[in-house]
Amino acid sequence: RKNKGGAFIYGNYRNYYGYRIDRNGGEDPRLEIFKKEWFAGKDCLDIGCNQGLVTIGIAMKFECQSILGVDIDKGLIDLANWNLRRISRTGNMAPESAKVHNSSDSTTKSCPEEVVSEMPNGNISKYEQPDLFEIVSFRSENFVQSKHKYAEQYDTIMCLSVTKWIHLNWGDDGIITLFVKIWSLLRPGGIFIMEPQPWTSYRKNRLVSESLPKKTSNISVYTLRNSGRYFWTR
């Protein structure tokens, strides 16, 4: 979702994965450091899944029991479902062409060629092909404000490069609500994986919308400092 000035105020960038992959291709670097035991045979939740490539990659590489990806942007969820159909058919994480989606939202209709070249282009057939439609699902939802009742809890919950945008848009109440909901959805012994974002990144992005500076002035709870690796289990 954009504001009137065209900025993605929720961090819901199109082609976001293109910024995280070097020009030589390959899989998202986060998939390279994740451990199989965090996901194998587990029910997983990916909050802020964007166009679903990491979500699908986890299902293919780590053999999870199930994984649900949620994102505030319906256009990105449409694209995630498009990616799911394509990857299930081809076993290839790379887009077939620059035009990847035909949606009423023109911002999701195509990817610049230079960005497509940066996205994961390795064939994932080296992993045993699961039935992705039995494992992966996507839903458009504002996780913080949604009243949707989840039918089950999860063994592993991910929140990758999302906390900053929740904090900027919904302040301390929003970030606290996020963690409370995650805690309530984790099964005993469950794992929470969070990709932290530095405070300097807050300062850089708080001006993408006219409304954000007013919201950030009320922030007093700081995000986790990137001081190492933490494991949060129930």
Short mmCIF file of C-alpha atoms in Angstrom, two decimals:
data_model
loop_
_atom_site.label_atom_id
_atom_site.label_comp_id
_atom_site.label_asym_id
_atom_site.label_seq_id
_atom_site.Cartn_x
_atom_site.Cartn_y
_atom_site.Cartn_z
CA ARG A 1 0.00 0.00 0.00
CA LYS A 2 1.24 3.43 -0.94
CA ASN A 3 0.51 6.84 0.46
CA LYS A 4 -0.44 9.68 -1.84
CA GLY A 5 3.20 10.44 -2.57
CA GLY A 6 3.81 6.94 -3.88
CA ALA A 7 5.92 5.72 -0.94
CA PHE A 8 5.48 2.22 0.43
CA ILE A 9 4.75 3.22 4.02
CA TYR A 10 4.54 -0.35 5.31
CA GLY A 11 7.81 -1.49 3.73
CA ASN A 12 5.74 -3.41 1.18
CA TYR A 13 8.17 -2.87 -1.67
CA ARG A 14 7.66 -4.62 -4.97
CA ASN A 15 10.70 -6.65 -6.03
CA TYR A 16 12.03 -6.40 -2.46
CA TYR A 17 14.00 -9.61 -2.89
CA GLY A 18 15.94 -8.05 -5.75
CA TYR A 19 17.61 -5.72 -3.28
CA ARG A 20 18.82 -8.65 -1.15
CA ILE A 21 20.35 -10.82 -3.88
CA ASP A 22 23.66 -10.11 -5.58
CA ARG A 23 23.83 -9.88 -9.34
CA ASN A 24 25.28 -13.38 -9.61
CA GLY A 25 21.94 -14.80 -8.48
CA GLY A 26 21.50 -17.51 -5.90
CA GLU A 27 19.06 -17.92 -3.07
CA ASP A 28 18.13 -15.32 -0.49
CA PRO A 29 21.03 -15.12 2.00
CA ARG A 30 18.64 -15.68 4.89
CA LEU A 31 17.85 -19.14 3.56
CA GLU A 32 21.57 -19.89 3.60
CA ILE A 33 21.88 -19.28 7.35
CA PHE A 34 18.59 -20.78 8.51
CA LYS A 35 18.88 -24.22 10.10
CA LYS A 36 16.75 -27.10 8.88
CA GLU A 37 15.80 -28.10 12.42
CA TRP A 38 14.00 -24.77 12.85
CA PHE A 39 11.48 -25.79 10.16
CA ALA A 40 11.57 -29.51 9.30
CA GLY A 41 8.24 -31.14 10.09
CA LYS A 42 6.97 -27.95 11.78
CA ASP A 43 3.99 -25.65 11.31
CA CYS A 44 5.35 -22.18 10.47
CA LEU A 45 4.08 -18.61 10.16
CA ASP A 46 5.81 -15.88 8.11
CA ILE A 47 4.65 -12.38 9.11
CA GLY A 48 5.26 -9.81 6.36
CA CYS A 49 5.95 -12.38 3.66
CA ASN A 50 6.10 -9.89 0.77
CA GLN A 51 5.91 -11.81 -2.53
CA GLY A 52 6.41 -15.14 -0.81
CA LEU A 53 9.78 -16.27 -2.14
CA VAL A 54 11.33 -16.89 1.28
CA THR A 55 8.12 -18.56 2.43
CA ILE A 56 8.14 -20.92 -0.55
CA GLY A 57 11.90 -21.43 -0.29
CA ILE A 58 11.54 -22.63 3.30
CA ALA A 59 8.90 -25.16 2.26
CA MET A 60 11.12 -26.49 -0.52
CA LYS A 61 14.47 -26.49 1.25
CA PHE A 62 13.59 -27.33 4.85
CA GLU A 63 10.56 -29.62 4.47
CA CYS A 64 8.22 -27.90 6.89
CA GLN A 65 4.84 -29.45 7.65
CA SER A 66 3.02 -26.25 6.73
CA ILE A 67 3.77 -22.55 6.32
CA LEU A 68 1.39 -19.59 6.16
CA GLY A 69 2.58 -16.25 4.81
CA VAL A 70 0.67 -13.08 5.72
CA ASP A 71 1.18 -9.57 4.40
CA ILE A 72 -0.74 -6.31 4.70
CA ASP A 73 -0.55 -5.74 0.92
CA LYS A 74 -3.11 -7.70 -1.12
CA GLY A 75 -1.16 -7.00 -4.30
CA LEU A 76 1.88 -8.75 -2.82
CA ILE A 77 -0.27 -11.69 -1.69
CA ASP A 78 -1.63 -12.00 -5.24
CA LEU A 79 1.96 -12.06 -6.45
CA ALA A 80 2.91 -14.62 -3.78
CA ASN A 81 0.12 -16.93 -4.97
CA TRP A 82 1.26 -16.40 -8.55
CA ASN A 83 4.80 -17.36 -7.51
CA LEU A 84 3.45 -20.43 -5.71
CA ARG A 85 1.67 -21.66 -8.84
CA ARG A 86 4.68 -21.00 -11.06
CA ILE A 87 7.29 -22.51 -8.76
CA SER A 88 5.09 -25.54 -8.09
CA ARG A 89 4.94 -26.09 -11.84
CA THR A 90 8.58 -25.38 -12.73
CA GLY A 91 10.56 -25.96 -9.53
CA ASN A 92 12.43 -22.74 -10.33
CA MET A 93 12.48 -19.75 -7.98
CA ALA A 94 13.37 -17.28 -10.77
CA PRO A 95 10.61 -15.40 -12.61
CA GLU A 96 10.06 -16.65 -16.15
CA SER A 97 10.05 -13.11 -17.50
CA ALA A 98 10.08 -9.51 -16.38
CA LYS A 99 6.28 -9.38 -16.49
CA VAL A 100 5.32 -11.44 -13.50
CA HIS A 101 1.80 -10.48 -12.56
CA ASN A 102 -1.37 -9.12 -14.05
CA SER A 103 -3.20 -7.34 -11.28
CA SER A 104 -5.53 -4.39 -11.03
CA ASP A 105 -2.69 -2.81 -9.06
CA SER A 106 -0.38 -1.58 -11.80
CA THR A 107 2.56 -1.39 -9.41
CA THR A 108 2.70 -5.19 -9.31
CA LYS A 109 2.40 -5.85 -13.03
CA SER A 110 6.05 -5.94 -13.93
CA CYS A 111 9.56 -6.06 -12.56
CA PRO A 112 12.40 -4.00 -14.03
CA GLU A 113 14.77 -6.26 -15.98
CA GLU A 114 17.71 -5.22 -13.82
CA VAL A 115 15.85 -6.24 -10.67
CA VAL A 116 14.76 -9.58 -12.12
CA SER A 117 18.41 -10.35 -12.83
CA GLU A 118 19.15 -9.91 -9.14
CA MET A 119 16.42 -12.21 -7.85
CA PRO A 120 16.97 -15.86 -6.87
CA ASN A 121 17.46 -17.75 -10.15
CA GLY A 122 18.70 -21.12 -9.00
CA ASN A 123 16.62 -24.14 -9.87
CA ILE A 124 15.45 -25.68 -6.62
CA SER A 125 15.08 -29.16 -8.12
CA LYS A 126 18.14 -30.23 -6.09
CA TYR A 127 15.72 -30.38 -3.15
CA GLU A 128 13.14 -33.15 -3.13
CA GLN A 129 10.03 -31.57 -4.58
CA PRO A 130 7.16 -31.44 -2.06
CA ASP A 131 3.55 -30.73 -3.02
CA LEU A 132 3.71 -27.01 -2.37
CA PHE A 133 -0.06 -26.53 -2.51
CA GLU A 134 -0.40 -28.90 0.44
CA ILE A 135 2.19 -26.98 2.47
CA VAL A 136 2.18 -23.27 1.52
CA SER A 137 -0.68 -20.78 1.83
CA PHE A 138 -0.93 -16.99 1.82
CA ARG A 139 -3.36 -14.49 3.30
CA SER A 140 -3.68 -10.71 3.09
CA GLU A 141 -3.94 -9.36 6.62
CA ASN A 142 -2.83 -6.53 8.89
CA PHE A 143 -1.37 -8.85 11.52
CA VAL A 144 -1.23 -6.18 14.24
CA GLN A 145 -4.78 -4.91 13.91
CA SER A 146 -6.56 -8.00 12.59
CA LYS A 147 -9.25 -9.59 14.75
CA HIS A 148 -8.84 -12.86 12.85
CA LYS A 149 -8.73 -15.84 15.18
CA TYR A 150 -5.99 -18.29 14.28
CA ALA A 151 -7.21 -21.88 14.45
CA GLU A 152 -3.87 -23.22 15.58
CA GLN A 153 -0.52 -22.33 17.08
CA TYR A 154 2.83 -22.57 15.34
CA ASP A 155 6.17 -24.21 16.01
CA THR A 156 8.15 -21.48 14.23
CA ILE A 157 7.18 -17.85 13.60
CA MET A 158 9.24 -15.49 11.44
CA CYS A 159 9.21 -11.71 11.35
CA LEU A 160 11.86 -10.60 8.83
CA SER A 161 12.54 -6.87 8.33
CA VAL A 162 9.05 -6.01 9.53
CA THR A 163 9.31 -4.67 13.09
CA LYS A 164 10.52 -1.23 12.01
CA TRP A 165 7.49 -0.65 9.81
CA ILE A 166 5.07 -1.79 12.50
CA HIS A 167 6.81 0.48 15.01
CA LEU A 168 6.79 3.47 12.64
CA ASN A 169 3.12 3.09 11.73
CA TRP A 170 1.56 1.93 15.02
CA GLY A 171 4.08 3.10 17.60
CA ASP A 172 4.87 1.36 20.87
CA ASP A 173 1.36 -0.11 21.12
CA GLY A 174 1.81 -1.72 17.72
CA ILE A 175 5.18 -3.32 18.44
CA ILE A 176 3.99 -4.58 21.83
CA THR A 177 0.82 -5.99 20.24
CA LEU A 178 2.98 -7.75 17.65
CA PHE A 179 5.08 -9.52 20.27
CA VAL A 180 2.07 -10.40 22.43
CA LYS A 181 0.28 -11.97 19.45
CA ILE A 182 3.40 -13.88 18.43
CA TRP A 183 3.80 -15.17 21.98
CA SER A 184 0.18 -16.33 22.05
CA LEU A 185 0.58 -18.15 18.72
CA LEU A 186 3.79 -19.99 19.63
CA ARG A 187 3.47 -23.55 20.81
CA PRO A 188 5.43 -24.55 23.92
CA GLY A 189 9.04 -24.96 22.82
CA GLY A 190 8.34 -22.91 19.68
CA ILE A 191 10.90 -20.68 17.96
CA PHE A 192 10.59 -16.99 17.04
CA ILE A 193 12.96 -15.75 14.31
CA MET A 194 13.23 -11.97 14.01
CA GLU A 195 15.42 -9.97 11.64
CA PRO A 196 16.19 -6.77 13.61
CA GLN A 197 16.42 -3.35 12.04
CA PRO A 198 18.79 -0.68 13.41
CA TRP A 199 17.58 2.64 14.78
CA THR A 200 19.44 4.42 11.97
CA SER A 201 17.06 2.70 9.57
CA TYR A 202 14.12 4.16 11.51
CA ARG A 203 15.51 7.66 11.00
CA LYS A 204 16.06 7.04 7.31
CA ASN A 205 12.54 5.79 6.64
CA ARG A 206 10.43 7.90 8.98
CA LEU A 207 10.05 10.57 6.28
CA VAL A 208 8.55 8.32 3.58
CA SER A 209 5.12 9.57 4.64
CA GLU A 210 3.94 12.88 6.07
CA SER A 211 2.15 11.06 8.88
CA LEU A 212 5.11 8.98 10.08
CA PRO A 213 7.11 11.76 11.82
CA LYS A 214 4.08 12.46 14.06
CA LYS A 215 3.84 8.78 14.95
CA THR A 216 7.56 8.30 15.58
CA SER A 217 7.64 11.23 17.99
CA ASN A 218 5.69 9.03 20.41
CA ILE A 219 8.04 6.04 20.21
CA SER A 220 9.81 5.31 23.48
CA VAL A 221 10.30 1.53 23.21
CA TYR A 222 13.43 0.80 21.22
CA THR A 223 13.88 -2.25 19.02
CA LEU A 224 16.47 -4.90 19.85
CA ARG A 225 20.01 -3.82 19.17
CA ASN A 226 21.83 -5.99 16.64
CA SER A 227 24.26 -7.35 19.22
CA GLY A 228 24.27 -10.99 18.22
CA ARG A 229 22.01 -13.96 17.82
CA TYR A 230 19.17 -14.55 20.25
CA PHE A 231 16.86 -17.52 20.57
CA TRP A 232 13.41 -16.97 21.97
CA THR A 233 11.53 -20.16 22.81
CA ARG A 234 8.40 -20.78 24.83
#
